[in-house]
């Protein structure tokens, strides 16, 4: 399917994410992703599931603007990522898209507060969120003030993941992408983490795209999507 | 922000960074040190002959004549007879002469036989005349005037009595024991070989050598020969004519050299050594730079995650690239500063040793154009070398995430995807 066959690609401000005729491959001829049409409504909490290797990570890279589709269009918060220069796409990501990975979300040698300040720096928001605002956000994630000046690498995995949410939300992005954030946590911490994440998203009003292969988490979300239903490329190929 | 990040990243890896800084500091210390020494040696040699129009000695190497007569390095191949000296000194073109007789020593310091004209006409540095720091010049036989360094090192005061040894080694078995000298004066410091010299009259030397083979046979104290003499002409225009007269002297094989010309020869000889040292130390610097490149390139593997995080925050690949470049420049900058510090310290504390061991007077470090060029070149090489890890980081930053290794500090993280 090509872009011309997709419905008229008018930027739709009412969606957080709109995909038209997305095609992507790492090796020409071996399509990894083919998504004719997908939308995420503003404020939605979407649970995207699917087994390993079905293209989840690739889709997130595309939504984050790190990879560029072979054809088709991706709109995030009304802006077409493909129309932006690489430099502007990086700036757009800094300001409008928050990302949390399964592990290693912080610059290890910076303090908790410095990690947040760095995200603020790239976000280039005016006025800059004050240190007070950062502290408030961290407190909301139940991080003790005593940790603020600690090196990120000295924190436990659970603490690091909570700081990662703060870091991703500090610029109040329209879209928050979270990829397997609980895989390194035990089940008690996982539930606490999910609770805090959803509270914070509610506060900032960000749309949440949560990716996991763990279907038991599905109950927290307004919508559950299996990537295998979405992806027409549909072949079971292992890709990173 | 870039600077802060680069600084903290370096501090995080301070162990290996410190080693890089040290190797760069040492190579810059060597490079700048050689450059400084080169300048200082030139200045030193030039300092010591500022008043002389010509130097006359037995025929041989021009450079050799200059070295033994002025710098007390090496020995004369032959002497000048007293008669030839008298005849040439009487030439109407000659304004003054300073006779020089060498061959004796005192505890490693050379003894120079001369006369009062030495204190009157010898010039060093910016045409400065010799000055006495204490006492007076020699009047009678067996009186000695000490160079500043000799008096200071051996702790002699005017009135002290010393014995002179035959030959120029620091330990001589034939001392002139029966003829002890009395110190009458001490010269002020000059920063030239004068400081390491003991000055006595020609008559004194004749007196202590009476009865030795090769000395005069008469009882008078008029010397039979001298080693060399320095000539001041009435007019510079006479230089080449007088030089030719000396060079074609029929009684014995003599030679007159212009100190400037002989020095140029010296620079040429030294130039080869300088060049080799310069090339070697440049290679040391390049090796240090390559070491830094290797360190940074190796660290890229463990920094993949960090780069991915920065990218997720919105850093452009250019930001990542510049960060790596900046880290390299900071390492070099600290290395340069440390190298300069080492050099300053070495000159402050080691200058004394050089003066003592080699009679080399090393002045304060001043950054000349060439030293500046060396520093600029160091930074250029840094930027060039840092392209390798910089481009590596740039390419990593274009890769999709999560292409990340296990986080370094949390071994308990498990990998699923």
XYZ file of C-alpha atoms in Angstrom:
657
model
C 0.000 0.000 0.000
C 1.335 3.457 -0.863
C 0.732 6.906 0.484
C -1.508 7.877 -2.448
C -4.025 5.202 -1.516
C -4.289 6.453 2.062
C -7.158 8.757 3.045
C -6.446 12.428 2.355
C -3.490 13.209 4.623
C -4.748 16.387 6.171
C -3.035 17.129 9.476
C -5.559 16.201 12.056
C -5.106 18.263 15.203
C -7.508 16.070 17.118
C -5.103 13.133 17.266
C -1.864 12.708 19.162
C -0.555 10.296 16.523
C -1.733 9.726 12.979
C -0.123 7.223 10.611
C -0.914 7.018 6.914
C 0.515 4.353 4.649
C 3.624 3.745 6.687
C 6.181 1.438 5.103
C 9.531 0.646 6.637
C 12.314 -1.819 5.950
C 15.925 -2.161 7.029
C 16.794 -4.184 3.928
C 14.985 -3.156 0.697
C 12.262 -5.640 -0.243
C 11.928 -7.078 3.255
C 9.230 -4.917 4.817
C 9.300 -4.834 8.601
C 6.373 -2.520 9.125
C 3.420 -1.751 6.920
C 0.686 0.212 8.682
C -1.955 1.599 6.333
C -3.783 3.634 8.925
C -3.564 4.194 12.679
C -4.580 6.971 14.994
C -4.196 7.627 18.688
C -6.626 10.137 20.138
C -5.364 12.931 22.343
C -5.340 11.896 25.975
C -5.638 8.192 25.143
C -3.685 5.586 27.055
C -2.746 2.980 24.534
C -1.271 -0.396 25.398
C 0.674 -1.742 22.442
C 1.512 -5.410 22.768
C 3.059 -8.056 20.606
C 5.769 -10.665 20.884
C 9.456 -9.937 20.584
C 10.571 -9.166 17.073
C 7.229 -8.079 15.709
C 8.470 -4.557 15.035
C 7.527 -2.756 18.263
C 10.910 -1.143 18.716
C 11.032 -0.132 15.075
C 7.643 1.552 15.369
C 8.778 3.446 18.469
C 11.931 4.601 16.667
C 9.740 5.870 13.843
C 7.343 7.640 16.227
C 10.289 9.159 18.065
C 11.705 10.445 14.798
C 14.954 8.516 15.144
C 14.160 6.358 12.110
C 12.514 7.741 8.984
C 9.894 5.714 7.064
C 10.548 4.594 3.488
C 7.145 5.956 2.578
C 4.030 7.219 4.262
C 3.449 9.883 6.842
C 3.661 10.071 10.620
C 2.005 12.994 12.372
C 2.776 13.603 16.022
C 0.779 16.364 17.712
C -0.168 17.667 14.267
C 3.359 17.864 12.853
C 4.557 15.594 10.082
C 7.892 14.152 11.232
C 9.002 13.473 7.656
C 8.663 17.149 6.736
C 11.111 18.247 9.411
C 14.855 18.468 8.838
C 16.850 16.037 11.014
C 17.846 18.928 13.252
C 14.305 20.166 13.683
C 13.108 16.625 14.220
C 15.575 16.352 17.155
C 14.237 19.610 18.567
C 10.686 18.458 18.052
C 11.421 15.250 19.965
C 12.993 17.217 22.801
C 9.922 19.371 23.222
C 6.946 17.198 22.192
C 7.853 13.535 22.703
C 8.904 11.945 25.979
C 10.633 8.566 25.854
C 11.291 5.989 28.549
C 13.184 2.809 27.746
C 13.315 -0.499 29.583
C 16.581 0.456 31.254
C 19.335 3.055 31.210
C 17.241 6.166 30.829
C 19.566 8.621 32.501
C 23.025 9.977 31.850
C 24.783 7.889 34.507
C 27.343 10.455 35.628
C 24.904 13.311 36.072
C 22.869 13.890 39.213
C 19.125 13.271 39.186
C 18.455 16.991 39.031
C 21.081 17.551 36.301
C 19.451 14.878 34.152
C 16.190 16.791 34.362
C 17.925 20.096 33.711
C 19.533 18.609 30.613
C 16.117 17.576 29.300
C 14.884 21.104 30.041
C 17.860 22.475 28.140
C 17.029 20.469 25.021
C 13.315 21.293 25.359
C 14.088 25.018 25.077
C 10.831 25.927 26.767
C 10.186 29.549 27.699
C 9.948 30.171 30.530
C 12.233 27.358 31.646
C 10.721 25.101 34.262
C 12.269 26.166 37.563
C 14.207 23.836 39.844
C 11.176 24.032 42.125
C 9.010 22.640 39.350
C 11.534 19.824 38.804
C 11.544 19.038 42.507
C 7.759 18.981 42.526
C 7.703 16.509 39.660
C 10.260 14.268 41.364
C 8.323 14.415 44.609
C 5.171 13.416 42.772
C 7.074 10.310 41.697
C 7.880 9.640 45.366
C 11.556 10.376 45.025
C 13.124 11.649 48.205
C 14.766 15.089 48.105
C 17.932 13.456 49.384
C 18.275 11.667 46.046
C 18.165 14.801 43.886
C 21.878 15.421 44.039
C 22.868 11.763 43.794
C 24.495 10.444 40.660
C 21.849 8.699 38.573
C 23.930 5.517 38.488
C 23.812 5.284 42.293
C 20.034 4.884 42.283
C 18.194 1.559 42.283
C 16.583 0.427 39.034
C 13.118 1.316 40.343
C 14.264 4.787 41.352
C 15.963 5.274 38.002
C 12.775 4.360 36.146
C 10.798 6.898 38.190
C 13.401 9.593 37.490
C 13.145 8.575 33.826
C 9.412 9.378 33.846
C 10.139 12.768 35.392
C 12.827 13.368 32.774
C 10.470 12.378 29.960
C 7.604 14.531 31.258
C 9.591 17.600 32.298
C 8.785 19.441 29.065
C 5.118 18.342 29.249
C 5.227 16.513 25.916
C 2.077 15.776 23.937
C 3.174 12.147 23.546
C 4.872 9.896 26.049
C 6.339 6.690 24.656
C 7.232 4.064 27.236
C 8.970 0.865 26.182
C 8.985 -2.127 28.540
C 9.758 0.059 31.568
C 8.892 -2.612 34.101
C 10.879 -5.519 32.738
C 13.629 -4.968 35.288
C 11.211 -4.533 38.231
C 9.618 -7.077 40.555
C 5.825 -7.290 40.546
C 5.238 -5.067 43.630
C 7.441 -2.280 42.272
C 5.843 -2.771 38.885
C 2.336 -2.047 40.169
C 3.567 0.971 42.150
C 5.410 2.175 39.078
C 2.343 1.838 36.861
C 0.284 3.777 39.382
C 2.752 6.652 39.500
C 3.154 6.694 35.731
C -0.579 6.959 35.124
C -0.949 9.664 37.795
C 1.773 11.759 36.210
C 0.406 11.354 32.708
C -2.962 12.482 34.028
C -1.316 15.599 35.518
C 0.557 16.647 32.382
C -2.238 15.585 30.046
C 0.161 13.684 27.796
C -1.045 10.924 25.528
C 0.522 7.634 26.582
C 1.777 4.901 24.303
C 2.884 2.014 26.483
C 4.686 -0.911 24.926
C 5.050 -4.314 26.539
C 4.766 -7.983 25.763
C 3.248 -8.470 29.238
C -0.501 -8.513 28.584
C -1.318 -8.576 32.313
C -0.694 -4.826 32.381
C -3.467 -4.216 29.836
C -6.058 -3.352 32.461
C -4.498 0.047 33.158
C -5.246 1.358 29.655
C -8.128 2.786 27.655
C -7.168 0.833 24.557
C -5.143 -2.268 23.793
C -3.630 -2.787 20.356
C -1.780 -5.842 19.154
C 0.852 -4.765 16.686
C 0.325 -7.984 14.723
C -3.217 -6.802 13.922
C -1.924 -3.425 12.868
C 1.114 -4.469 10.892
C 0.328 -5.760 7.420
C 3.906 -6.776 6.807
C 2.932 -9.468 9.248
C 5.840 -11.828 8.706
C 7.480 -13.285 11.724
C 10.923 -11.853 11.199
C 13.348 -11.129 13.967
C 14.526 -7.563 13.937
C 16.239 -5.562 16.595
C 25.575 22.978 28.818
C 27.800 21.192 26.306
C 30.871 22.216 28.277
C 29.346 21.144 31.584
C 28.325 17.798 30.144
C 31.761 17.192 28.615
C 33.443 18.142 31.882
C 31.263 15.806 33.949
C 31.678 13.009 31.436
C 35.465 13.338 31.661
C 35.344 13.492 35.443
C 33.314 10.294 35.357
C 36.187 8.574 33.532
C 38.910 10.476 35.367
C 41.231 7.487 35.713
C 41.906 6.926 32.041
C 41.486 10.632 31.305
C 44.219 11.463 33.808
C 46.609 9.083 32.059
C 45.887 10.765 28.731
C 46.378 14.189 30.258
C 49.696 13.078 31.748
C 51.020 11.631 28.501
C 50.073 14.803 26.638
C 51.545 16.953 29.403
C 54.834 15.062 29.276
C 55.136 15.251 25.510
C 54.357 18.971 25.545
C 56.827 19.434 28.366
C 59.500 17.839 26.205
C 58.522 19.789 23.081
C 58.330 23.153 24.804
C 61.368 22.339 26.920
C 63.489 21.653 23.858
C 62.250 24.845 22.280
C 63.082 26.810 25.411
C 66.488 25.205 25.749
C 67.241 25.931 22.103
C 66.516 29.603 22.582
C 68.378 29.773 25.834
C 71.472 28.081 24.446
C 71.552 30.498 21.551
C 71.054 33.433 23.862
C 73.752 32.047 26.158
C 76.336 31.655 23.458
C 75.529 35.007 21.938
C 75.672 36.627 25.373
C 79.221 35.570 25.972
C 80.866 37.182 22.924
C 79.132 40.512 22.630
C 82.285 42.649 22.586
C 84.703 40.664 20.479
C 85.425 41.548 16.856
C 87.765 38.620 16.243
C 89.223 35.715 18.153
C 92.704 34.572 17.257
C 94.145 31.136 17.966
C 96.159 28.320 16.456
C 94.850 27.171 13.090
C 92.185 24.506 13.346
C 88.424 24.388 13.453
C 86.772 27.782 13.737
C 84.113 26.413 16.006
C 86.672 24.662 18.150
C 88.558 27.925 18.657
C 85.404 29.714 19.718
C 84.400 26.884 22.047
C 87.684 26.593 23.923
C 88.535 30.282 24.045
C 85.169 31.676 25.133
C 83.131 28.753 26.419
C 85.897 26.692 28.031
C 84.668 23.653 26.099
C 87.378 21.354 24.750
C 91.049 22.175 24.476
C 93.326 24.063 22.132
C 95.279 22.114 19.557
C 98.226 24.467 19.731
C 99.408 27.726 21.262
C 100.349 31.139 19.945
C 103.861 32.299 20.585
C 104.261 35.402 22.685
C 106.122 37.101 19.860
C 103.334 36.592 17.348
C 100.859 37.854 19.907
C 102.904 40.971 20.551
C 103.342 41.631 16.845
C 99.655 41.242 16.031
C 98.523 43.207 19.082
C 100.731 46.049 17.874
C 98.930 46.268 14.550
C 97.470 49.782 14.095
C 94.037 48.331 13.313
C 93.874 46.775 16.772
C 92.305 48.817 19.550
C 92.736 46.272 22.316
C 93.473 42.592 22.892
C 92.719 40.182 25.703
C 95.264 37.343 26.001
C 93.847 33.985 27.094
C 95.960 31.170 28.520
C 94.150 27.973 29.438
C 95.178 24.568 30.677
C 94.883 24.611 34.454
C 91.917 24.084 36.697
C 90.704 24.243 40.253
C 88.238 21.602 41.406
C 86.755 21.245 37.944
C 86.617 24.959 37.200
C 88.940 26.236 34.503
C 91.703 28.675 35.288
C 92.208 31.470 32.796
C 95.483 33.363 32.550
C 94.953 36.873 31.249
C 95.790 40.468 32.133
C 93.988 43.612 33.276
C 92.621 44.218 29.762
C 90.198 41.343 30.385
C 88.410 43.302 33.079
C 88.523 46.431 30.990
C 87.444 45.174 27.556
C 85.543 41.919 27.933
C 81.851 42.447 27.177
C 78.872 40.168 27.675
C 75.109 40.390 27.196
C 74.142 43.874 26.035
C 77.731 45.176 25.842
C 78.072 44.996 29.614
C 81.498 45.178 31.246
C 82.552 42.844 34.045
C 81.993 44.118 37.558
C 83.476 43.064 40.839
C 81.058 41.923 43.496
C 83.797 41.991 46.129
C 87.499 42.813 46.434
C 89.686 43.940 43.572
C 91.369 42.470 40.502
C 94.743 40.756 40.743
C 97.797 43.017 41.019
C 100.592 40.668 42.068
C 101.460 37.150 40.961
C 99.606 34.382 42.768
C 96.441 36.395 43.113
C 93.162 35.130 41.673
C 89.796 36.688 40.792
C 86.914 34.229 40.965
C 83.882 33.984 38.759
C 80.651 34.372 40.679
C 79.643 30.724 40.445
C 83.051 29.465 41.563
C 83.021 31.600 44.676
C 79.454 30.718 45.512
C 79.741 26.989 44.952
C 83.084 26.559 46.680
C 82.233 29.200 49.285
C 85.344 31.311 48.841
C 85.729 34.823 50.208
C 88.450 37.328 49.292
C 91.559 36.336 51.222
C 90.999 32.587 50.811
C 94.008 30.576 49.659
C 93.582 27.981 46.928
C 95.765 25.558 45.009
C 95.557 25.182 41.248
C 95.847 21.838 39.477
C 97.628 21.182 36.248
C 95.274 20.003 33.511
C 91.581 20.442 33.266
C 90.139 17.365 34.967
C 88.301 17.804 38.235
C 90.737 15.434 39.927
C 94.322 16.064 39.026
C 97.329 14.317 40.444
C 99.703 17.182 39.765
C 98.796 20.156 41.867
C 100.784 23.329 42.017
C 101.037 22.879 45.757
C 104.043 25.067 46.299
C 102.277 28.062 44.817
C 98.971 28.677 46.553
C 96.909 31.570 45.214
C 95.124 34.242 47.235
C 91.594 35.291 46.267
C 91.580 39.056 45.782
C 88.229 39.586 44.146
C 84.950 38.004 43.108
C 83.100 39.015 39.960
C 79.387 39.729 39.817
C 77.227 37.117 38.095
C 77.065 37.385 34.297
C 75.243 34.252 33.174
C 78.213 33.405 30.937
C 81.193 31.030 31.278
C 82.981 33.841 33.129
C 81.014 32.775 36.201
C 82.724 29.381 36.131
C 86.224 30.675 35.627
C 89.150 31.531 37.905
C 91.147 34.451 36.546
C 94.867 34.822 37.194
C 97.577 36.864 35.572
C 99.743 35.399 32.817
C 102.749 35.961 35.071
C 101.214 33.800 37.799
C 100.769 30.936 35.355
C 104.357 31.348 34.211
C 105.539 31.316 37.798
C 103.785 28.112 38.803
C 104.814 26.349 35.625
C 108.515 27.201 35.893
C 110.496 24.047 35.521
C 107.618 22.235 33.792
C 108.230 21.008 30.304
C 107.102 23.464 27.642
C 107.357 26.536 29.835
C 109.731 29.427 29.299
C 113.349 28.787 30.096
C 114.299 32.211 31.370
C 113.788 33.409 34.890
C 111.580 36.267 33.777
C 107.846 35.839 34.195
C 107.084 36.729 30.598
C 105.090 33.816 29.165
C 106.431 31.998 26.134
C 103.002 31.474 24.638
C 99.278 31.953 25.154
C 96.313 29.890 24.008
C 94.315 32.525 22.139
C 93.428 36.186 22.264
C 90.352 38.305 21.732
C 90.703 41.322 19.462
C 88.858 44.608 19.480
C 89.483 46.636 16.329
C 89.571 50.387 15.990
C 86.990 50.089 13.239
C 84.811 47.249 12.039
C 85.820 48.048 8.476
C 89.265 46.612 9.286
C 87.850 43.222 10.244
C 88.457 41.287 7.060
C 91.835 42.843 6.333
C 93.111 42.040 9.801
C 91.601 38.561 9.621
C 93.543 37.951 6.423
C 96.751 39.175 8.013
C 96.320 36.695 10.814
C 95.364 33.838 8.537
C 98.420 34.400 6.371
C 100.801 34.941 9.302
C 104.080 33.486 8.196
C 105.733 32.701 11.556
C 103.157 30.120 12.628
C 99.799 28.726 11.598
C 97.214 31.090 13.085
C 93.586 31.753 12.482
C 91.189 34.599 13.254
C 87.454 33.952 13.422
C 84.482 36.262 13.637
C 82.491 35.050 16.636
C 79.232 35.531 14.724
C 80.401 33.313 11.867
C 81.621 30.595 14.217
C 78.339 30.760 16.111
C 76.442 30.257 12.869
C 78.466 27.071 12.408
C 77.505 26.074 15.913
C 73.821 26.634 15.194
C 74.155 24.472 12.125
C 75.662 21.635 14.172
C 73.074 22.111 16.892
C 70.333 22.386 14.296
C 70.695 18.708 13.430
C 70.390 17.717 17.067
C 67.504 20.123 17.575
C 65.691 18.791 14.562
C 66.066 15.196 15.711
C 64.896 16.077 19.208
C 62.014 18.050 17.762
C 60.957 15.192 15.511
C 61.228 12.659 18.333
C 59.209 14.780 20.732
C 56.638 15.514 18.035
C 56.239 11.782 17.547
C 55.842 11.389 21.305
C 53.040 13.948 21.159
C 51.387 12.135 18.276
C 51.665 8.874 20.233
C 50.010 10.547 23.217
C 47.245 11.826 20.958
C 46.736 8.373 19.491
C 46.542 7.028 23.040
C 43.797 9.511 23.772
C 41.993 8.556 20.564
C 42.165 4.890 21.514
C 40.849 5.607 24.996
C 37.943 7.630 23.655
C 37.134 5.163 20.919
C 37.134 2.288 23.413
C 34.817 4.245 25.697
C 32.269 4.628 22.879
C 31.133 1.056 23.420
C 30.123 1.677 26.990
C 28.694 5.075 26.088
C 26.147 3.755 23.601
C 23.442 3.879 26.235
C 24.376 7.381 27.273
C 24.232 8.517 23.656
C 20.813 6.894 23.215
C 19.554 8.725 26.309
C 20.845 12.051 25.014
C 19.230 11.379 21.661
C 15.918 10.548 23.324
C 16.136 13.831 25.208
C 16.469 15.588 21.859
C 20.221 15.991 21.395
C 21.192 16.135 17.722
C 23.963 13.900 16.355
C 25.961 17.109 15.912
C 25.663 17.814 19.640
C 26.991 14.323 20.413
C 29.861 14.785 17.946
C 30.778 18.191 19.352
C 30.646 16.797 22.874
C 33.286 14.201 21.996
C 35.440 16.822 20.267
C 35.137 19.104 23.252
C 36.192 16.318 25.595
C 39.344 15.785 23.531
C 40.081 19.505 23.464
C 39.618 19.714 27.241
C 42.029 16.795 27.742
C 44.617 18.526 25.566
C 44.031 21.906 27.190
C 44.623 20.453 30.642
C 47.623 18.563 29.259
C 49.082 21.747 27.770
C 48.622 23.667 31.007
C 50.147 20.840 33.017
C 53.055 20.563 30.557
C 53.703 24.290 30.844
C 53.517 24.030 34.614
C 56.036 21.182 34.521
C 58.341 23.275 32.358
C 58.092 26.294 34.648
C 58.791 24.092 37.645
C 61.660 22.344 35.875
C 63.272 25.650 34.939
C 62.748 27.024 38.437
C 64.163 23.987 40.205
C 66.337 22.386 37.528
C 67.922 25.556 36.151
C 70.421 25.481 38.977
C 71.442 21.959 38.052
C 71.925 22.854 34.390
C 74.086 25.799 35.364
C 76.170 23.636 37.656
C 76.536 20.626 35.395
C 76.692 22.193 31.972
C 77.312 25.878 32.627
C 74.042 26.475 30.865
C 72.195 29.491 32.133
C 68.453 28.946 31.598
C 66.292 32.029 31.934
C 62.600 32.285 32.705
C 60.174 30.678 30.276
C 58.644 33.059 27.801
C 56.174 31.855 25.240
C 57.589 32.729 21.858
C 55.967 32.392 18.480
C 57.371 28.923 17.953
C 56.125 27.660 21.313
C 52.755 29.162 20.440
C 52.814 27.290 17.144
C 53.562 24.049 18.972
C 50.534 24.575 21.225
C 48.293 25.454 18.280
C 49.555 22.377 16.410
C 48.797 20.230 19.462
C 45.191 21.431 19.405
C 44.884 20.860 15.661
C 46.179 17.306 16.021
C 43.718 16.813 18.892
C 40.765 17.900 16.788
C 41.961 15.709 13.956
C 42.433 12.669 16.208
C 39.100 13.240 17.949
C 37.378 12.947 14.580
C 37.721 9.184 14.938
C 35.751 8.773 18.193
C 33.622 11.781 17.216
C 32.453 10.169 13.999
C 31.978 6.891 15.846
C 29.711 8.665 18.345
C 27.901 10.409 15.498
C 27.168 7.095 13.840
C 26.020 5.522 17.095
C 23.665 8.444 17.559
C 22.039 7.743 14.193
C 21.273 4.171 15.223
C 17.883 3.232 16.541
C 17.385 2.452 20.193
C 17.308 0.307 22.210
C 20.629 -0.753 20.773
C 22.032 -0.534 24.231
C 24.375 -2.710 26.266
C 23.792 -3.615 29.872
C 24.025 -0.483 31.992
C 27.449 -0.325 33.564
C 26.312 0.371 37.114
C 23.345 -1.961 37.358
C 24.339 -5.500 36.623
C 20.913 -6.738 37.754
C 19.142 -5.303 34.722
C 17.860 -8.035 32.473
C 17.566 -7.807 28.753
C 14.275 -8.484 27.038
C 12.949 -7.015 23.857
